[in-house]
Structure formats: C-alpha cells, structure tokens
Amino acid sequence: MSIGWNPFFKNEKKTCELHIIHNFNNINFYGANLKFNILGYIRPELDYTTLEALIKDINIDIDVAKDYLSKTGYQNFKAQLN
C-alpha cells in the first residue's frame, strides 16, 4: 500500500493505493469495498526520475512483502482470509 502524495505523478491530493499481490482473473475492484490490514512498513515515499525506476522499486516492495508474509507471525492474518 502506498499512502502519500505520489510525487512522481505530481498528485495534488494525498492518496491511498492498495496493491493486491494475488492475480485474479477478469476482476475489476473499482468501486468495491475491500478489507485489509496494514502489517508493516517497507520504505518511505520517493520522487523518481523515471517510471522504470518506480516500477523497479514497486517490484522490490512486492518481493519484500511476500517474504514477510511467508513468515510464521504473519500466517495468522492469512488464515483469517480463508
């Protein structure tokens, strides 16, 4: 999840963007009600010089999140979803 101004895109309002790691087929979440837990912090918001650098860091964030979510302490949260 990104909470902030997204300086690369020059947002004028603070936003909250949830990144869903699981791949769902043909599902559009726009307008849907979602429940989620904030379980940690990965990195500060940065202003990127290129879109490619932003995408690279997002992919690193995904890897870090998956690593944390695979740990025993986080499995209880995953079990709540089933």
mmCIF file with all atom_site columns, C-alpha atoms in Angstrom:
data_model
loop_
_atom_site.group_PDB
_atom_site.id
_atom_site.type_symbol
_atom_site.label_atom_id
_atom_site.label_alt_id
_atom_site.label_comp_id
_atom_site.label_asym_id
_atom_site.label_entity_id
_atom_site.label_seq_id
_atom_site.pdbx_PDB_ins_code
_atom_site.Cartn_x
_atom_site.Cartn_y
_atom_site.Cartn_z
_atom_site.occupancy
_atom_site.B_iso_or_equiv
_atom_site.pdbx_formal_charge
_atom_site.auth_seq_id
_atom_site.auth_comp_id
_atom_site.auth_asym_id
_atom_site.auth_atom_id
_atom_site.pdbx_PDB_model_num
ATOM 1  C CA . MET A 1 1  ? 0.000   0.000   0.000   1.00 0.00 ? 1  MET A CA 1
ATOM 2  C CA . SER A 1 2  ? 1.170   3.484   -0.774  1.00 0.00 ? 2  SER A CA 1
ATOM 3  C CA . ILE A 1 3  ? -0.141  6.315   1.365   1.00 0.00 ? 3  ILE A CA 1
ATOM 4  C CA . GLY A 1 4  ? 1.047   9.729   0.277   1.00 0.00 ? 4  GLY A CA 1
ATOM 5  C CA . TRP A 1 5  ? 1.356   12.286  -2.468  1.00 0.00 ? 5  TRP A CA 1
ATOM 6  C CA . ASN A 1 6  ? 2.942   10.137  -5.193  1.00 0.00 ? 6  ASN A CA 1
ATOM 7  C CA . PRO A 1 7  ? 5.379   12.888  -6.204  1.00 0.00 ? 7  PRO A CA 1
ATOM 8  C CA . PHE A 1 8  ? 6.332   11.180  -9.493  1.00 0.00 ? 8  PHE A CA 1
ATOM 9  C CA . PHE A 1 9  ? 2.759   11.725  -10.701 1.00 0.00 ? 9  PHE A CA 1
ATOM 10 C CA . LYS A 1 10 ? 2.554   15.245  -9.189  1.00 0.00 ? 10 LYS A CA 1
ATOM 11 C CA . ASN A 1 11 ? -0.616  14.445  -7.223  1.00 0.00 ? 11 ASN A CA 1
ATOM 12 C CA . GLU A 1 12 ? -2.218  17.421  -5.519  1.00 0.00 ? 12 GLU A CA 1
ATOM 13 C CA . LYS A 1 13 ? -4.100  15.250  -3.013  1.00 0.00 ? 13 LYS A CA 1
ATOM 14 C CA . LYS A 1 14 ? -2.860  12.577  -0.653  1.00 0.00 ? 14 LYS A CA 1
ATOM 15 C CA . THR A 1 15 ? -3.918  9.126   -1.848  1.00 0.00 ? 15 THR A CA 1
ATOM 16 C CA . CYS A 1 16 ? -4.073  5.581   -0.566  1.00 0.00 ? 16 CYS A CA 1
ATOM 17 C CA . GLU A 1 17 ? -3.244  2.940   -3.192  1.00 0.00 ? 17 GLU A CA 1
ATOM 18 C CA . LEU A 1 18 ? -3.608  -0.721  -2.275  1.00 0.00 ? 18 LEU A CA 1
ATOM 19 C CA . HIS A 1 19 ? -1.516  -3.167  -4.291  1.00 0.00 ? 19 HIS A CA 1
ATOM 20 C CA . ILE A 1 20 ? -3.142  -6.598  -4.495  1.00 0.00 ? 20 ILE A CA 1
ATOM 21 C CA . ILE A 1 21 ? -0.426  -9.217  -4.944  1.00 0.00 ? 21 ILE A CA 1
ATOM 22 C CA . HIS A 1 22 ? -2.695  -12.158 -5.811  1.00 0.00 ? 22 HIS A CA 1
ATOM 23 C CA . ASN A 1 23 ? -3.604  -12.365 -9.507  1.00 0.00 ? 23 ASN A CA 1
ATOM 24 C CA . PHE A 1 24 ? -7.350  -12.541 -10.019 1.00 0.00 ? 24 PHE A CA 1
ATOM 25 C CA . ASN A 1 25 ? -8.718  -13.329 -13.467 1.00 0.00 ? 25 ASN A CA 1
ATOM 26 C CA . ASN A 1 26 ? -11.052 -10.744 -15.002 1.00 0.00 ? 26 ASN A CA 1
ATOM 27 C CA . ILE A 1 27 ? -11.901 -8.951  -11.767 1.00 0.00 ? 27 ILE A CA 1
ATOM 28 C CA . ASN A 1 28 ? -12.322 -5.194  -11.527 1.00 0.00 ? 28 ASN A CA 1
ATOM 29 C CA . PHE A 1 29 ? -12.088 -3.811  -7.992  1.00 0.00 ? 29 PHE A CA 1
ATOM 30 C CA . TYR A 1 30 ? -13.104 -0.231  -8.846  1.00 0.00 ? 30 TYR A CA 1
ATOM 31 C CA . GLY A 1 31 ? -15.964 0.761   -6.564  1.00 0.00 ? 31 GLY A CA 1
ATOM 32 C CA . ALA A 1 32 ? -15.668 -2.424  -4.476  1.00 0.00 ? 32 ALA A CA 1
ATOM 33 C CA . ASN A 1 33 ? -15.461 -2.467  -0.687  1.00 0.00 ? 33 ASN A CA 1
ATOM 34 C CA . LEU A 1 34 ? -12.223 -4.089  0.466   1.00 0.00 ? 34 LEU A CA 1
ATOM 35 C CA . LYS A 1 35 ? -10.935 -5.073  3.895   1.00 0.00 ? 35 LYS A CA 1
ATOM 36 C CA . PHE A 1 36 ? -7.210  -5.070  4.539   1.00 0.00 ? 36 PHE A CA 1
ATOM 37 C CA . ASN A 1 37 ? -4.693  -4.976  7.374   1.00 0.00 ? 37 ASN A CA 1
ATOM 38 C CA . ILE A 1 38 ? -1.621  -2.782  7.459   1.00 0.00 ? 38 ILE A CA 1
ATOM 39 C CA . LEU A 1 39 ? 1.048   -5.108  8.826   1.00 0.00 ? 39 LEU A CA 1
ATOM 40 C CA . GLY A 1 40 ? 4.239   -3.136  8.421   1.00 0.00 ? 40 GLY A CA 1
ATOM 41 C CA . TYR A 1 41 ? 6.322   -0.504  6.700   1.00 0.00 ? 41 TYR A CA 1
ATOM 42 C CA . ILE A 1 42 ? 8.662   -1.121  3.776   1.00 0.00 ? 42 ILE A CA 1
ATOM 43 C CA . ARG A 1 43 ? 10.106  2.223   2.659   1.00 0.00 ? 43 ARG A CA 1
ATOM 44 C CA . PRO A 1 44 ? 9.488   5.966   2.510   1.00 0.00 ? 44 PRO A CA 1
ATOM 45 C CA . GLU A 1 45 ? 7.760   7.681   -0.378  1.00 0.00 ? 45 GLU A CA 1
ATOM 46 C CA . LEU A 1 46 ? 10.274  8.755   -3.024  1.00 0.00 ? 46 LEU A CA 1
ATOM 47 C CA . ASP A 1 47 ? 10.222  11.008  -6.070  1.00 0.00 ? 47 ASP A CA 1
ATOM 48 C CA . TYR A 1 48 ? 11.541  9.078   -9.058  1.00 0.00 ? 48 TYR A CA 1
ATOM 49 C CA . THR A 1 49 ? 13.239  10.437  -12.157 1.00 0.00 ? 49 THR A CA 1
ATOM 50 C CA . THR A 1 50 ? 11.858  7.662   -14.384 1.00 0.00 ? 50 THR A CA 1
ATOM 51 C CA . LEU A 1 51 ? 8.797   5.429   -14.463 1.00 0.00 ? 51 LEU A CA 1
ATOM 52 C CA . GLU A 1 52 ? 11.111  2.432   -14.865 1.00 0.00 ? 52 GLU A CA 1
ATOM 53 C CA . ALA A 1 53 ? 12.824  3.212   -11.539 1.00 0.00 ? 53 ALA A CA 1
ATOM 54 C CA . LEU A 1 54 ? 9.427   3.478   -9.825  1.00 0.00 ? 54 LEU A CA 1
ATOM 55 C CA . ILE A 1 55 ? 8.311   0.133   -11.286 1.00 0.00 ? 55 ILE A CA 1
ATOM 56 C CA . LYS A 1 56 ? 11.596  -1.477  -10.229 1.00 0.00 ? 56 LYS A CA 1
ATOM 57 C CA . ASP A 1 57 ? 11.092  -0.348  -6.617  1.00 0.00 ? 57 ASP A CA 1
ATOM 58 C CA . ILE A 1 58 ? 7.441   -1.464  -6.628  1.00 0.00 ? 58 ILE A CA 1
ATOM 59 C CA . ASN A 1 59 ? 8.595   -4.930  -7.692  1.00 0.00 ? 59 ASN A CA 1
ATOM 60 C CA . ILE A 1 60 ? 11.179  -4.924  -4.887  1.00 0.00 ? 60 ILE A CA 1
ATOM 61 C CA . ASP A 1 61 ? 8.401   -3.882  -2.481  1.00 0.00 ? 61 ASP A CA 1
ATOM 62 C CA . ILE A 1 62 ? 6.310   -6.856  -3.659  1.00 0.00 ? 62 ILE A CA 1
ATOM 63 C CA . ASP A 1 63 ? 9.223   -9.241  -3.032  1.00 0.00 ? 63 ASP A CA 1
ATOM 64 C CA . VAL A 1 64 ? 9.797   -7.773  0.449   1.00 0.00 ? 64 VAL A CA 1
ATOM 65 C CA . ALA A 1 65 ? 6.072   -8.042  1.265   1.00 0.00 ? 65 ALA A CA 1
ATOM 66 C CA . LYS A 1 66 ? 5.903   -11.660 0.062   1.00 0.00 ? 66 LYS A CA 1
ATOM 67 C CA . ASP A 1 67 ? 8.959   -12.511 2.169   1.00 0.00 ? 67 ASP A CA 1
ATOM 68 C CA . TYR A 1 68 ? 7.399   -11.005 5.296   1.00 0.00 ? 68 TYR A CA 1
ATOM 69 C CA . LEU A 1 69 ? 4.010   -12.616 4.627   1.00 0.00 ? 69 LEU A CA 1
ATOM 70 C CA . SER A 1 70 ? 5.671   -16.034 4.389   1.00 0.00 ? 70 SER A CA 1
ATOM 71 C CA . LYS A 1 71 ? 6.926   -15.763 7.989   1.00 0.00 ? 71 LYS A CA 1
ATOM 72 C CA . THR A 1 72 ? 5.124   -17.566 10.807  1.00 0.00 ? 72 THR A CA 1
ATOM 73 C CA . GLY A 1 73 ? 3.940   -14.429 12.577  1.00 0.00 ? 73 GLY A CA 1
ATOM 74 C CA . TYR A 1 74 ? 2.002   -13.294 9.525   1.00 0.00 ? 74 TYR A CA 1
ATOM 75 C CA . GLN A 1 75 ? 0.331   -16.617 8.771   1.00 0.00 ? 75 GLN A CA 1
ATOM 76 C CA . ASN A 1 76 ? -2.440  -15.859 11.292  1.00 0.00 ? 76 ASN A CA 1
ATOM 77 C CA . PHE A 1 77 ? -3.553  -12.937 9.129   1.00 0.00 ? 77 PHE A CA 1
ATOM 78 C CA . LYS A 1 78 ? -3.577  -15.112 6.029   1.00 0.00 ? 78 LYS A CA 1
ATOM 79 C CA . ALA A 1 79 ? -5.670  -17.738 7.836   1.00 0.00 ? 79 ALA A CA 1
ATOM 80 C CA . GLN A 1 80 ? -8.288  -15.084 8.659   1.00 0.00 ? 80 GLN A CA 1
ATOM 81 C CA . LEU A 1 81 ? -8.889  -14.579 4.929   1.00 0.00 ? 81 LEU A CA 1
ATOM 82 C CA . ASN A 1 82 ? -9.821  -18.205 4.289   1.00 0.00 ? 82 ASN A CA 1
#
